[in-house]
C-alpha positions as a LaTeX table, in Angstrom:
\begin{tabular}{lrrr}
\hline
Residue & $x$ (\AA) & $y$ (\AA) & $z$ (\AA) \\
\hline
Met1 & 0.00 & 0.00 & 0.00 \\
Lys2 & 1.13 & 3.55 & $-0.73$ \\
Phe3 & 0.38 & 6.67 & 1.29 \\
Lys4 & 2.01 & 9.84 & 2.55 \\
Leu5 & 3.66 & 9.61 & 5.95 \\
Asn6 & 4.71 & 12.88 & 7.50 \\
Gly7 & 4.72 & 14.51 & 4.08 \\
Lys8 & 6.74 & 11.79 & 2.29 \\
Asp9 & 5.52 & 9.07 & $-0.02$ \\
Val10 & 5.90 & 5.60 & 1.49 \\
Glu11 & 5.07 & 2.12 & 0.33 \\
Val12 & 4.70 & $-0.73$ & 2.79 \\
Glu13 & 3.48 & $-4.30$ & 2.79 \\
Ala14 & 1.23 & $-5.40$ & 5.64 \\
Pro15 & $-1.27$ & $-8.17$ & 6.31 \\
Lys16 & $-4.85$ & $-7.36$ & 5.33 \\
Asp17 & $-5.96$ & $-7.29$ & 8.97 \\
Ala18 & $-3.05$ & $-5.08$ & 10.15 \\
Arg19 & $-3.86$ & $-2.01$ & 12.21 \\
Leu20 & $-2.22$ & 1.29 & 11.33 \\
Leu21 & $-0.56$ & 1.54 & 14.75 \\
Trp22 & 1.51 & $-1.60$ & 14.22 \\
Val23 & 2.41 & $-0.71$ & 10.64 \\
Leu24 & 3.64 & 2.68 & 11.83 \\
Arg25 & 5.61 & 1.27 & 14.77 \\
Glu26 & 6.92 & $-2.05$ & 13.48 \\
Arg27 & 7.30 & $-1.49$ & 9.75 \\
Leu28 & 7.96 & 2.24 & 9.50 \\
Gly29 & 9.78 & 2.98 & 12.77 \\
Gln30 & 7.35 & 5.66 & 13.97 \\
Thr31 & 7.47 & 4.67 & 17.64 \\
Gly32 & 6.19 & 7.99 & 19.00 \\
Thr33 & 2.68 & 6.71 & 18.40 \\
Lys34 & 1.90 & 4.60 & 21.47 \\
Phe35 & $-0.23$ & 1.54 & 22.14 \\
Gly36 & $-2.49$ & 2.14 & 25.10 \\
Cys37 & $-5.72$ & 0.19 & 25.05 \\
Gly38 & $-6.19$ & $-1.30$ & 21.59 \\
Thr39 & $-9.88$ & $-0.35$ & 21.58 \\
Ser40 & $-9.90$ & 3.37 & 20.67 \\
Val41 & $-10.68$ & 4.40 & 24.25 \\
Cys42 & $-7.51$ & 6.06 & 25.58 \\
Gly43 & $-6.20$ & 8.10 & 22.61 \\
Ala44 & $-2.48$ & 7.35 & 23.14 \\
Cys45 & $-2.29$ & 6.19 & 19.51 \\
Thr46 & $-3.76$ & 9.36 & 17.98 \\
Val47 & $-2.43$ & 10.32 & 14.55 \\
His48 & $-3.84$ & 12.54 & 11.83 \\
Leu49 & $-5.43$ & 11.05 & 8.73 \\
Asp50 & $-5.85$ & 13.78 & 6.12 \\
Gly51 & $-5.70$ & 16.27 & 8.99 \\
Asn52 & $-8.27$ & 14.60 & 11.24 \\
Pro53 & $-7.41$ & 12.84 & 14.50 \\
Val54 & $-7.91$ & 9.08 & 14.36 \\
Arg55 & $-7.03$ & 6.21 & 16.67 \\
Ala56 & $-4.35$ & 4.17 & 14.92 \\
Cys57 & $-4.95$ & 1.11 & 17.15 \\
Val58 & $-8.28$ & 0.39 & 15.45 \\
Met59 & $-7.68$ & 1.98 & 12.03 \\
Pro60 & $-7.22$ & $-0.69$ & 9.36 \\
Ala61 & $-3.88$ & 0.02 & 7.72 \\
Asn62 & $-5.34$ & $-0.47$ & 4.25 \\
Ala63 & $-7.77$ & 2.41 & 4.94 \\
Val64 & $-4.90$ & 4.92 & 4.61 \\
Ala65 & $-3.93$ & 3.93 & 1.06 \\
Gly66 & $-3.65$ & 7.09 & $-1.03$ \\
Lys67 & $-4.11$ & 9.32 & 2.01 \\
Ser68 & $-1.89$ & 11.37 & 4.27 \\
Val69 & $-0.88$ & 10.26 & 7.78 \\
Thr70 & 0.91 & 12.51 & 10.26 \\
Thr71 & 2.46 & 11.14 & 13.42 \\
Ile72 & 4.05 & 13.01 & 16.32 \\
Glu73 & 7.37 & 12.67 & 14.48 \\
Gly74 & 5.88 & 14.58 & 11.54 \\
Leu75 & 4.34 & 17.42 & 13.52 \\
Ser76 & 7.60 & 19.37 & 13.38 \\
Glu77 & 10.99 & 18.50 & 11.91 \\
Asp78 & 12.80 & 20.13 & 14.83 \\
Gly79 & 10.36 & 19.33 & 17.63 \\
Asp80 & 9.58 & 23.03 & 17.89 \\
His81 & 5.87 & 23.03 & 17.07 \\
Pro82 & 4.09 & 25.57 & 19.32 \\
Leu83 & 2.35 & 22.70 & 21.12 \\
Gln84 & 5.62 & 20.89 & 21.74 \\
Arg85 & 7.17 & 24.08 & 23.10 \\
Ala86 & 4.11 & 24.76 & 25.27 \\
Trp87 & 4.21 & 21.20 & 26.61 \\
Ile88 & 7.76 & 21.82 & 27.82 \\
Glu89 & 7.06 & 25.32 & 29.14 \\
Glu90 & 4.03 & 24.11 & 31.11 \\
Gln91 & 5.87 & 20.98 & 32.29 \\
Val92 & 2.97 & 18.80 & 31.15 \\
Pro93 & 4.39 & 15.27 & 31.10 \\
Gln94 & 4.75 & 13.08 & 34.12 \\
Cys95 & 5.10 & 9.55 & 32.78 \\
Gly96 & 4.73 & 10.95 & 29.25 \\
Tyr97 & 3.04 & 7.91 & 27.79 \\
Cys98 & $-0.10$ & 9.66 & 26.52 \\
Gln99 & 1.65 & 12.84 & 25.47 \\
Ser100 & 2.04 & 12.14 & 21.76 \\
Gly101 & $-1.69$ & 11.37 & 21.58 \\
Gln102 & $-2.51$ & 14.48 & 23.61 \\
Ile103 & $-0.36$ & 16.69 & 21.37 \\
Met104 & $-1.78$ & 15.22 & 18.15 \\
Gln105 & $-5.35$ & 15.69 & 19.43 \\
Ala106 & $-4.55$ & 19.29 & 20.39 \\
Ala107 & $-2.89$ & 19.94 & 17.03 \\
Ala108 & $-6.06$ & 18.83 & 15.24 \\
Leu109 & $-8.10$ & 21.18 & 17.41 \\
Leu110 & $-5.85$ & 24.18 & 16.75 \\
Gln111 & $-5.80$ & 23.41 & 13.03 \\
Lys112 & $-9.60$ & 23.65 & 12.95 \\
Asn113 & $-9.99$ & 26.34 & 15.60 \\
Pro114 & $-6.88$ & 28.48 & 16.20 \\
Asn115 & $-8.47$ & 30.33 & 19.11 \\
Pro116 & $-10.59$ & 27.84 & 21.07 \\
Ser117 & $-12.32$ & 28.70 & 24.31 \\
Arg118 & $-11.40$ & 26.82 & 27.48 \\
Glu119 & $-14.64$ & 24.83 & 27.16 \\
Glu120 & $-13.88$ & 23.92 & 23.53 \\
Ile121 & $-10.42$ & 22.70 & 24.52 \\
Val122 & $-11.79$ & 20.57 & 27.36 \\
Glu123 & $-14.48$ & 19.07 & 25.13 \\
Phe124 & $-12.09$ & 18.29 & 22.25 \\
Met125 & $-9.35$ & 16.89 & 24.49 \\
Asp126 & $-11.78$ & 14.81 & 26.57 \\
Ser127 & $-11.24$ & 11.68 & 24.48 \\
Val128 & $-7.52$ & 11.33 & 25.28 \\
Leu129 & $-6.86$ & 9.93 & 28.75 \\
Cys130 & $-3.96$ & 10.75 & 31.06 \\
Arg131 & $-3.31$ & 8.27 & 33.86 \\
Cys132 & $-1.17$ & 10.80 & 35.70 \\
Gly133 & $-3.95$ & 13.39 & 35.71 \\
Thr134 & $-2.02$ & 16.30 & 34.21 \\
Tyr135 & $-5.20$ & 17.69 & 32.66 \\
Gln136 & $-4.78$ & 21.21 & 34.07 \\
Arg137 & $-1.26$ & 21.44 & 32.62 \\
Ile138 & $-2.51$ & 20.05 & 29.30 \\
Leu139 & $-5.21$ & 22.71 & 29.25 \\
Lys140 & $-2.68$ & 25.47 & 30.01 \\
Ala141 & $-0.33$ & 24.18 & 27.30 \\
Val142 & $-3.08$ & 24.16 & 24.66 \\
Glu143 & $-4.11$ & 27.69 & 25.68 \\
Arg144 & $-0.46$ & 28.82 & 25.50 \\
Ala145 & 0.04 & 27.24 & 22.08 \\
Ala146 & $-3.13$ & 28.90 & 20.80 \\
Thr147 & $-1.85$ & 32.26 & 22.05 \\
Asp148 & 1.50 & 31.56 & 20.36 \\
Gly149 & $-0.17$ & 30.74 & 17.03 \\
Gly150 & $-0.23$ & 26.98 & 17.62 \\
Gln151 & $-0.75$ & 25.50 & 14.17 \\
\hline
\end{tabular}
């Protein structure tokens, strides 16, 4: 199957029942996308498919043929996306496991709505879980990134 990964054309072979998460991690080396639950509940595996957040753990890999996938590695070449900077400035991560999913979910929000209200941020981010409970820092980081022009 052929698709764009982080802006570059890729071609990869995978079993028909393969999930995008495992193709990204095991065949394409994109290990920033994490496995959390395997049932689309936690959001740790969030990537963008044609700009929309999707859960890679349940997404059939063959569904991305001809489309564009962005992982946390593709958000910024230098790791200096406004959200990544805000995450550091607000000291968001504790264990860090959910953070790539959190950042990718937030990036999709700011792409669609560059100036979201606090309520809009909470509602949009609600589907990505954080075991450590850093939700207030996540909220502050998204607000900071929006202020800094977070696309």
